[in-house]
XYZ file of C-alpha atoms in Angstrom:
689
model
C 140.071 128.769 79.439
C 137.840 125.735 78.723
C 134.363 125.332 80.177
C 132.919 121.841 80.770
C 129.170 121.934 81.365
C 127.136 119.102 82.958
C 124.309 117.866 80.768
C 122.308 116.856 83.868
C 122.421 120.322 85.470
C 119.084 121.816 86.527
C 115.555 120.664 87.172
C 114.819 116.949 87.423
C 111.408 115.954 86.084
C 109.890 115.747 89.597
C 110.868 119.322 90.456
C 110.078 120.483 86.926
C 106.580 119.040 87.209
C 105.902 120.705 90.597
C 107.144 124.087 89.393
C 105.249 123.925 86.088
C 102.016 122.916 87.855
C 102.310 125.862 90.249
C 103.138 128.379 87.507
C 100.215 127.115 85.422
C 97.758 127.451 88.325
C 99.085 130.941 89.108
C 98.704 132.052 85.476
C 95.137 130.725 85.326
C 94.287 132.796 88.394
C 90.991 130.982 89.016
C 91.603 130.403 92.731
C 93.925 131.488 95.483
C 97.090 129.308 95.405
C 99.088 128.084 98.403
C 102.108 125.783 98.546
C 102.886 123.613 101.563
C 106.472 124.711 102.108
C 108.544 126.405 99.364
C 107.674 124.689 96.081
C 111.436 124.168 95.538
C 114.600 125.165 97.355
C 115.237 128.181 95.181
C 114.574 131.663 96.522
C 114.310 133.260 93.067
C 111.518 130.908 91.933
C 109.649 131.177 95.252
C 109.866 134.991 95.132
C 108.608 135.102 91.548
C 105.626 132.870 92.460
C 104.910 135.075 95.493
C 104.722 138.069 93.154
C 102.142 136.102 91.141
C 99.992 135.678 94.267
C 101.189 132.257 95.412
C 101.574 132.073 99.206
C 103.815 129.640 101.070
C 102.617 127.897 104.238
C 105.628 126.620 106.160
C 103.728 124.387 108.614
C 100.534 122.342 108.424
C 99.616 123.875 111.793
C 99.008 127.152 109.931
C 96.373 125.560 107.714
C 93.652 127.718 109.256
C 94.896 130.765 107.348
C 93.949 129.097 104.049
C 90.749 130.494 102.640
C 87.963 128.164 101.547
C 87.687 127.295 97.860
C 91.457 127.672 97.407
C 94.127 125.378 96.004
C 97.076 123.971 97.948
C 99.994 122.386 96.105
C 101.975 119.575 97.745
C 105.556 119.957 96.594
C 107.845 117.280 95.129
C 109.236 116.274 98.551
C 105.922 114.666 99.550
C 104.140 114.672 102.923
C 102.970 112.303 105.679
C 99.537 110.580 105.744
C 98.543 112.867 108.628
C 99.074 115.929 106.426
C 96.751 114.492 103.778
C 94.102 113.916 106.465
C 94.393 117.475 107.773
C 94.126 118.945 104.268
C 91.048 116.862 103.466
C 89.233 118.413 106.432
C 89.360 121.816 104.731
C 87.176 122.944 101.833
C 90.178 123.277 99.525
C 91.417 121.607 96.364
C 94.564 119.502 96.782
C 97.038 119.355 93.889
C 99.567 116.638 94.664
C 102.872 117.345 92.917
C 104.870 114.771 94.915
C 107.692 113.354 92.807
C 106.656 109.918 91.452
C 109.891 108.412 92.777
C 109.132 109.741 96.282
C 105.552 108.425 96.010
C 106.947 105.003 95.259
C 109.113 105.167 98.397
C 105.995 105.971 100.459
C 104.285 102.846 99.111
C 107.309 100.614 99.754
C 107.863 101.959 103.276
C 104.215 101.404 104.227
C 104.306 97.835 102.830
C 107.427 96.976 104.836
C 106.121 98.669 107.989
C 102.823 96.769 107.706
C 104.830 93.523 107.480
C 106.252 94.315 110.922
C 109.749 95.288 109.744
C 111.790 98.086 111.319
C 112.262 100.971 108.863
C 115.634 102.725 108.638
C 116.050 105.857 106.486
C 119.516 107.013 105.504
C 119.277 110.777 105.158
C 118.815 114.114 106.874
C 116.159 113.852 109.617
C 115.240 117.537 109.119
C 114.769 117.294 105.364
C 111.070 117.543 104.322
C 111.380 114.474 102.086
C 112.675 112.333 104.968
C 110.009 113.678 107.352
C 107.378 112.692 104.782
C 108.811 109.184 104.309
C 108.965 108.632 108.078
C 105.242 109.410 108.271
C 104.458 106.330 106.170
C 106.217 104.263 108.867
C 103.972 105.786 111.545
C 106.871 108.143 112.447
C 108.735 105.186 113.991
C 111.625 104.898 111.538
C 115.253 105.202 112.643
C 116.835 108.044 110.648
C 120.619 107.827 110.320
C 123.092 110.117 108.597
C 126.375 108.854 110.083
C 127.977 105.856 111.765
C 127.460 107.594 115.106
C 123.702 107.623 114.450
C 123.823 103.862 113.848
C 125.810 103.301 117.050
C 123.005 104.943 119.025
C 120.500 102.316 117.828
C 120.016 99.572 120.395
C 119.367 95.891 119.577
C 116.431 95.368 117.150
C 114.513 92.079 117.170
C 113.004 92.669 113.752
C 114.064 92.488 110.138
C 115.356 95.822 108.881
C 114.173 97.560 105.717
C 116.653 100.269 104.722
C 115.647 103.174 102.458
C 117.549 106.174 101.086
C 116.720 109.834 100.850
C 116.608 110.312 97.085
C 119.408 112.898 97.068
C 122.104 111.264 99.241
C 125.417 110.215 97.739
C 126.131 106.639 96.739
C 129.230 106.674 98.931
C 127.183 107.468 102.051
C 124.551 104.866 101.072
C 127.162 102.126 100.623
C 129.247 103.048 103.685
C 126.284 103.179 106.106
C 124.705 100.005 104.713
C 127.987 98.170 105.205
C 128.057 99.323 108.835
C 124.410 98.357 109.374
C 125.136 94.874 108.039
C 127.978 94.455 110.527
C 125.696 95.383 113.438
C 122.401 93.727 112.470
C 121.617 90.320 110.938
C 118.476 90.621 108.851
C 118.619 93.559 106.454
C 116.868 94.216 103.156
C 118.111 97.245 101.206
C 115.856 99.378 99.011
C 118.098 101.587 96.869
C 115.759 104.564 96.519
C 118.352 107.106 95.425
C 116.776 108.930 92.482
C 118.213 107.865 89.124
C 118.430 111.540 88.102
C 120.398 112.227 91.294
C 122.683 109.296 90.536
C 123.433 110.502 87.011
C 123.900 114.071 88.216
C 126.375 113.026 90.928
C 128.321 110.690 88.644
C 128.644 113.350 85.964
C 129.671 115.971 88.550
C 132.293 113.542 89.902
C 133.752 112.959 86.432
C 133.858 116.659 85.570
C 135.380 117.658 88.921
C 138.273 115.258 88.284
C 139.125 117.073 85.033
C 138.996 120.722 86.107
C 140.852 123.089 88.418
C 137.827 125.276 89.186
C 134.279 123.968 89.856
C 130.986 125.827 90.314
C 127.921 124.118 91.829
C 124.802 126.244 91.308
C 121.883 125.897 93.699
C 120.071 127.089 96.776
C 121.928 127.156 100.077
C 119.217 124.990 101.678
C 119.036 122.490 98.797
C 120.091 119.021 99.955
C 120.933 117.645 96.518
C 122.979 120.768 95.697
C 124.994 120.301 98.894
C 125.585 116.627 97.986
C 126.893 117.721 94.576
C 129.202 120.175 96.309
C 130.551 117.394 98.572
C 131.175 115.096 95.596
C 133.008 117.777 93.619
C 134.997 119.074 96.600
C 136.613 115.659 97.049
C 138.165 115.934 93.566
C 138.629 119.693 93.092
C 139.754 121.872 95.996
C 138.551 125.012 94.169
C 134.890 124.004 94.326
C 132.320 126.725 95.132
C 128.608 126.571 95.801
C 126.765 129.621 94.490
C 123.094 130.592 94.300
C 123.245 133.347 91.647
C 125.672 134.840 89.149
C 126.562 137.558 91.670
C 128.258 135.008 93.943
C 130.877 133.860 91.415
C 134.355 134.254 93.033
C 136.899 136.593 91.516
C 138.542 134.471 88.821
C 141.699 136.581 88.879
C 142.603 135.025 92.204
C 142.960 131.571 90.662
C 145.112 130.014 87.979
C 142.355 128.514 85.833
C 142.642 126.374 82.716
C 139.414 124.369 82.958
C 136.108 125.291 84.628
C 133.410 122.759 85.499
C 129.776 123.753 85.989
C 126.865 121.745 87.390
C 123.617 122.611 89.166
C 121.169 121.124 91.657
C 117.728 119.798 90.807
C 116.065 122.984 92.098
C 118.041 125.381 89.918
C 116.146 127.024 87.015
C 117.783 126.971 83.592
C 117.831 130.769 83.369
C 120.089 131.048 86.435
C 122.437 128.385 85.024
C 122.522 130.276 81.738
C 123.382 133.546 83.507
C 126.349 131.876 85.211
C 127.517 130.296 81.952
C 127.237 133.594 80.092
C 129.203 135.344 82.811
C 131.919 132.701 82.771
C 131.997 132.679 79.010
C 132.692 136.400 78.608
C 135.851 136.786 76.579
C 136.911 133.169 77.222
C 134.513 131.122 75.100
C 136.535 129.088 72.599
C 135.804 129.644 68.942
C 132.834 127.647 67.733
C 131.711 126.651 71.255
C 127.966 126.837 71.798
C 126.492 128.659 74.768
C 124.676 126.751 77.496
C 121.164 127.420 76.242
C 122.123 125.925 72.883
C 123.586 122.899 74.621
C 120.406 122.498 76.697
C 118.357 122.444 73.509
C 120.732 119.928 71.923
C 120.581 117.683 74.988
C 116.814 117.404 74.640
C 115.507 114.543 72.562
C 114.343 115.386 69.068
C 111.032 113.762 68.222
C 108.734 113.935 65.208
C 105.147 112.945 64.483
C 104.824 109.341 63.309
C 107.841 108.115 65.303
C 107.869 105.387 67.922
C 109.880 106.539 70.962
C 110.526 105.462 74.549
C 109.683 107.387 77.694
C 108.898 106.894 81.393
C 105.528 107.146 83.115
C 105.684 110.033 85.597
C 102.036 110.244 86.739
C 98.444 109.574 85.741
C 94.901 110.587 86.596
C 91.424 109.390 85.613
C 91.705 110.680 82.047
C 95.409 110.843 81.092
C 98.794 109.180 81.511
C 101.829 111.509 81.485
C 105.127 110.383 79.978
C 108.590 111.934 80.297
C 110.167 111.668 76.833
C 113.370 113.603 77.545
C 111.753 116.278 75.377
C 111.044 119.859 76.419
C 107.394 118.909 76.976
C 105.780 115.876 78.520
C 103.753 113.445 76.430
C 100.113 112.573 77.141
C 98.280 109.306 76.437
C 94.462 109.240 76.828
C 93.523 106.820 79.627
C 90.903 105.146 77.393
C 93.742 103.679 75.332
C 94.546 101.564 78.385
C 91.019 100.894 79.668
C 89.802 99.665 76.256
C 92.005 96.619 76.763
C 89.915 94.086 78.763
C 93.114 92.734 80.349
C 94.190 96.165 81.671
C 94.416 96.989 85.369
C 95.578 100.342 86.767
C 98.139 98.549 88.912
C 100.048 98.012 85.641
C 100.780 101.767 85.470
C 104.054 101.647 87.366
C 105.432 105.135 87.978
C 108.950 105.375 86.580
C 108.570 102.360 84.299
C 109.632 102.578 80.661
C 106.960 102.675 77.953
C 107.105 102.641 74.153
C 104.732 105.092 72.457
C 103.712 106.420 69.035
C 104.023 110.213 68.528
C 100.746 111.502 67.054
C 101.465 115.224 67.373
C 104.487 117.069 68.784
C 102.275 119.979 69.873
C 98.613 119.364 70.719
C 97.899 123.112 70.888
C 98.755 123.420 74.587
C 102.449 122.594 74.297
C 102.053 118.910 75.108
C 103.045 115.927 72.971
C 100.074 113.758 71.974
C 100.960 110.060 72.203
C 99.392 106.683 71.543
C 100.312 103.414 73.202
C 97.572 101.489 71.429
C 99.155 101.998 68.000
C 102.475 100.582 69.176
C 100.798 97.631 70.880
C 98.626 96.920 67.834
C 101.615 97.003 65.469
C 103.559 94.593 67.688
C 100.497 92.433 68.241
C 99.828 92.013 64.513
C 103.399 90.759 64.120
C 103.049 88.478 67.144
C 99.705 87.063 66.006
C 101.071 86.435 62.504
C 103.954 84.416 63.973
C 101.530 82.521 66.213
C 99.338 81.800 63.190
C 102.266 80.538 61.075
C 103.632 78.370 63.888
C 100.124 77.096 64.851
C 100.617 78.075 68.461
C 97.863 78.834 70.958
C 97.152 82.238 72.505
C 95.076 83.323 75.509
C 92.536 86.100 74.884
C 89.748 87.768 76.861
C 86.243 87.932 75.367
C 85.219 91.607 75.129
C 81.768 91.508 73.492
C 79.294 89.427 71.508
C 78.319 89.882 67.857
C 76.136 88.072 65.360
C 77.186 84.405 65.198
C 80.126 84.748 67.553
C 82.216 86.822 69.968
C 85.045 89.366 69.740
C 88.247 89.071 71.757
C 90.715 91.975 71.930
C 94.421 91.323 72.333
C 96.367 94.589 72.777
C 94.328 96.485 70.214
C 93.814 93.597 67.756
C 90.258 92.279 67.388
C 89.851 88.522 66.984
C 86.540 87.020 65.864
C 85.602 83.612 67.281
C 82.547 82.030 65.589
C 79.977 80.443 67.909
C 80.667 77.088 66.247
C 84.320 77.373 67.334
C 83.730 78.428 70.938
C 83.508 74.890 72.279
C 82.883 71.235 71.561
C 79.186 71.440 72.412
C 76.240 73.561 71.317
C 76.309 77.122 72.690
C 72.925 78.460 73.790
C 73.983 81.818 75.225
C 77.067 83.682 73.953
C 76.915 86.084 76.914
C 78.200 83.353 79.220
C 81.639 83.868 77.602
C 81.837 87.626 78.270
C 84.997 88.655 80.182
C 86.261 85.065 80.191
C 89.856 84.254 79.247
C 90.019 81.444 76.671
C 92.819 79.717 74.793
C 92.419 79.766 71.008
C 94.175 78.755 67.784
C 94.362 81.335 64.956
C 92.747 79.667 61.927
C 92.597 82.654 59.576
C 94.834 85.751 59.319
C 94.642 88.683 56.879
C 96.356 91.879 58.069
C 95.382 93.835 54.941
C 91.708 93.284 55.769
C 92.347 93.491 59.523
C 90.776 90.073 59.806
C 91.712 87.469 62.400
C 89.606 84.403 63.199
C 90.258 82.111 66.156
C 88.996 78.748 67.380
C 88.712 77.435 70.908
C 87.106 74.221 69.650
C 90.333 73.001 68.007
C 92.310 73.644 71.198
C 89.739 71.878 73.381
C 89.587 68.873 71.049
C 93.383 68.495 71.010
C 93.505 68.855 74.773
C 90.766 66.240 75.145
C 92.657 63.745 72.974
C 95.908 64.395 74.821
C 94.201 64.110 78.221
C 92.483 60.899 77.110
C 95.799 59.370 76.038
C 97.461 60.332 79.323
C 94.450 59.006 81.244
C 94.507 55.528 79.677
C 98.297 55.346 80.064
C 98.134 56.090 83.792
C 94.809 54.574 84.883
C 94.762 52.030 87.734
C 92.233 50.716 90.238
C 91.870 52.758 93.382
C 93.281 55.925 91.806
C 91.428 59.082 92.801
C 90.444 61.733 90.223
C 88.813 65.158 90.396
C 86.057 65.493 87.827
C 82.873 67.283 86.841
C 79.385 65.779 86.642
C 78.334 65.816 82.968
C 74.868 64.179 83.141
C 72.482 62.217 85.360
C 70.380 59.142 84.538
C 68.069 57.011 86.678
C 70.839 54.432 87.088
C 73.738 56.771 87.908
C 75.893 59.785 86.990
C 78.465 60.332 84.239
C 81.578 62.203 85.367
C 84.269 63.783 83.156
C 87.663 62.868 84.652
C 90.022 64.530 82.215
C 88.740 63.831 78.732
C 87.084 60.527 79.654
C 83.554 60.015 81.009
C 83.122 57.404 83.733
C 79.910 56.077 85.312
C 79.114 56.269 88.997
C 76.327 53.700 89.503
C 73.476 54.855 91.736
C 74.496 52.240 94.299
C 77.945 53.877 94.537
C 76.620 57.376 95.145
C 75.427 56.921 98.722
C 75.492 54.416 101.558
C 71.767 55.047 101.915
C 69.166 53.872 99.428
C 68.280 56.676 96.995
C 65.726 56.801 94.203
C 67.649 59.172 91.895
C 71.268 60.507 91.678
C 69.985 64.109 92.006
C 69.426 63.395 95.697
C 73.229 63.413 96.083
C 74.847 65.375 93.201
C 73.932 67.755 90.356
C 75.182 68.448 86.829
C 78.371 70.610 86.783
C 79.276 69.675 90.375
C 82.991 69.184 90.974
C 83.456 65.772 92.577
C 86.207 63.407 93.712
C 85.825 59.842 92.464
C 87.740 56.553 92.659
C 88.455 54.073 89.845
C 86.599 50.824 90.625
C 86.820 48.997 87.280
C 87.936 49.867 83.722
C 88.233 48.368 80.235
C 90.715 49.975 77.843
C 89.254 48.232 74.792
C 85.655 49.284 75.361
C 86.769 52.587 76.946
C 84.469 52.061 79.924
C 85.204 53.196 83.455
C 83.267 52.422 86.646
C 83.662 54.985 89.409
C 82.962 55.176 93.107
C 81.775 58.320 94.829
C 80.789 57.320 98.350
C 83.657 57.411 100.847
C 84.718 54.572 103.164
C 84.886 56.925 106.124
C 81.165 57.650 105.671
C 80.206 53.937 105.648
C 77.591 53.484 108.410
C 78.318 49.717 108.431
C 81.852 50.297 109.698
C 82.128 48.938 113.280
C 78.455 47.936 113.084
C 78.997 45.053 115.542
C 80.104 47.567 118.182
C 77.112 49.847 117.637
C 74.527 47.008 117.540
C 75.779 44.048 119.601
C 73.678 40.849 119.727
C 71.001 41.094 122.399
C 70.735 44.896 122.351
C 67.160 46.277 122.360
C 66.623 49.377 120.236
C 63.861 51.393 118.573
C 63.388 51.599 114.812
C 60.902 52.607 112.146
C 59.117 50.238 109.775
C 60.218 51.423 106.300
C 59.508 48.504 103.954
C 57.387 45.329 103.906
C 58.017 42.130 101.979
C 56.123 38.794 102.148
C 58.813 37.297 104.417
C 59.098 40.167 106.869
C 59.673 43.907 107.439
C 62.736 46.180 107.205
C 63.425 48.441 110.167
C 65.390 51.712 109.735
C 67.929 51.901 112.584
C 69.918 54.910 111.319
C 70.684 56.553 107.991
C 71.967 53.837 105.671
C 71.378 50.945 108.079
C 68.284 48.709 107.843
C 67.603 45.508 109.773
C 65.212 42.653 108.873
C 62.501 41.303 111.181
C 61.553 37.947 109.687
C 57.780 37.271 109.673
C 58.368 34.510 112.224
C 59.903 37.094 114.602
C 56.882 39.427 114.608
C 54.225 37.499 116.531
C 53.834 34.365 118.636
C 51.056 33.313 116.266
C 51.450 32.440 112.639
C 50.890 35.453 110.321
C 49.758 35.413 106.703
C 51.560 38.665 105.955
C 53.364 41.398 107.984
C 50.844 44.152 107.281
C 48.240 42.185 109.211
C 49.794 43.637 112.374
C 52.270 46.396 111.262
C 52.201 49.623 109.187
C 54.841 51.677 107.315
C 56.192 54.415 109.584
C 55.326 52.564 112.785
C 57.933 52.830 115.584
C 58.703 49.462 117.187
C 61.136 48.014 119.725
C 63.392 45.272 118.404
C 66.125 42.981 119.671
C 69.361 42.340 117.716
C 69.640 38.625 116.879
C 72.573 38.596 114.446
C 74.974 41.049 112.683
C 76.984 40.452 109.470
C 79.037 43.551 108.482
C 80.433 41.986 105.275
C 76.976 41.199 103.872
C 75.539 44.321 105.544
C 72.758 42.369 107.235
C 71.188 42.680 110.693
C 68.564 40.205 111.937
C 66.011 41.606 114.396
C 63.096 40.353 116.511
C 59.924 42.052 117.698
C 58.376 39.103 119.475
C 61.341 38.766 121.879
C 60.610 42.288 123.119
C 56.854 42.830 122.696
C 55.325 39.873 120.814
C 52.355 40.866 118.678
C 49.315 38.512 118.962
C 47.099 38.194 115.908
C 43.989 37.771 118.073
C 44.686 41.057 119.832
C 45.202 42.653 116.459
C 41.818 41.362 115.274
C 40.181 42.644 118.473
C 41.675 46.073 117.846
C 40.351 46.013 114.313
C 36.872 45.087 115.585
C 36.914 47.952 118.071
C 37.907 50.358 115.303
C 35.141 49.087 113.039
C 32.578 49.417 115.852
C 33.701 52.977 116.508
C 33.337 53.858 112.841
C 29.810 52.389 112.834
C 28.826 54.517 115.809
C 30.129 57.662 114.149
C 28.284 56.833 110.951
C 25.045 56.277 112.876
C 25.380 59.614 114.666
C 25.946 61.372 111.345
C 22.790 59.892 109.945
C 20.804 60.932 113.030
C 22.230 64.451 113.169
C 23.656 65.245 109.711
C 24.020 68.994 110.340
C 26.032 68.670 113.498
C 29.827 68.550 113.347
C 31.045 65.102 114.323
C 34.772 64.585 114.840
C 35.828 61.495 112.966
C 38.240 58.976 114.398
C 41.499 59.271 112.626
C 43.440 56.643 114.542
C 45.273 54.094 112.436
C 45.199 50.366 113.240
C 48.814 50.624 114.336
C 48.040 53.529 116.721
C 45.020 51.722 118.242
C 47.050 48.548 118.613
C 49.910 50.439 120.241
C 47.486 52.023 122.738
C 46.101 48.549 123.465
C 49.596 47.228 124.182
C 50.257 50.109 126.566
C 47.049 49.287 128.486
C 48.127 45.620 128.677
C 51.522 46.613 130.089
C 49.866 48.680 132.800
C 47.719 45.677 133.806
């Protein structure tokens, strides 16, 4: 009789982790231990843990029996968000041993549910894993396990997101998805069948095709064990599901040449070994190893100093745990990741493959001590050398400052950038570069001395020249560029528009008159400018900043038609007249002949800066931006009246002065009226008359 044993039989790493965590806590004995549901579907393991003081709580409703300052372990199947909330209300420590693959399903289901999609789970609605997954869809998922279940679903006006219980068979997954696609239009499938389950089922299928007697070892209430049984039963009619060695059928009742043996993910190795030993009595072929030897041989052999591959299974604040296919998990200190300035915890994808360096096969506690940094550094040195030889550029993040420069770290390799090579201008404060990502060229490389020097200046200079060439090749009048203000002068602003500096004259900064460019823009402002003029030979560019839509002279004839009477402020005087501010950016001229009915020597004989006057529009020229105004056609100012006002003011001042001299200690309120104010009051009195 020949025995064919499945290499994938027994604990998967998710179950193995949950069981090991619980055993470890029980052995430590520091606190009372509870598990939320049986830690695995195996009565022998649960009973052994009970004997060690570990209690099982079958329902979250029984949480009140948990004593304060205890520990509760969440098993590999995972739980709903509501369960987490209930547990957090108690004064107990939560140890979450949810399988990383199941955790990932929770995240995906919540993302799809939050998008508004209808969640469908293919699996057993009573299985704890499925109940947990449904919770992350607000308990609104459709759970189907047959075509009849799908038939009972009415029309859905949403996109469907279909997930799998990790232990279902591929045949069921494919068959039900095909039926869903026939019934509903918009479906996105998420194949969440566990890879360990997939391998286990495929191997069981292959073995069951070769044998005439098949044993599937596992708990009666284990879903994945039952799925294995279904797979094997299709190929071998003499397939039996057993929980312990005592349940092996009487072999004398069968004509057996080949026996196949597999086991569910919740079956301990010792039970598998007992079955193998029993089956192997007196029938083990010469030279054939027993199952325990084969288990050892199936485990990966690793040695200190090797670089090996594994998969991330979990992490906490201080460590990252890696499944190496070895009898013990590997551990990487979290600081190896956080030392990299480009690292983010979102990069730690549970289940993803990782290459690591083996520091020690046994760190004293049975774990494998690993380093990711050493692998990254080795690869990075090779990569940087190739970049250096090929004169390529590389992006790095500045980690800290040192004397005369800064240090960038690229996956464990330190790169020194001298201050003189940080940019194409003088650097006053190196700290402004901290945590910035810059592109550099490696200008010196010496691996033996662990010395790498980089330059951003070379990269910037080459980029400037390239940008300048492109700019002059493509420049044309009216083209709009985004740029940055480099400097300000009294006559305008210089703007960098891609390697070339152009001048925005002060007259092109605003439609209003300004005294200095800083009234409109500042150095380092990002601005949008237009090409007005350029000269390729002299490399000069004139730019415009003010926008046509903001031009206050647009439709000026409609706003100020000839004959309209308006108010304005005297803002400027010249020998031939005064300028009146009508609105921001729009001034009109009152010629000296349009101020008074009498001849004036100069405008300030009768007017003052800031004085509000009524004017009449005489003429408008939008092209030349000129408006002619008249005061005398509204309220003509008479020079004689002006002189009379001045005399009155002078007389009043004389009276005040005389009173001061007569009573110097008394407080006399001085007249503060201006000539313009007195004259305006006089005009008002005249109007009343």
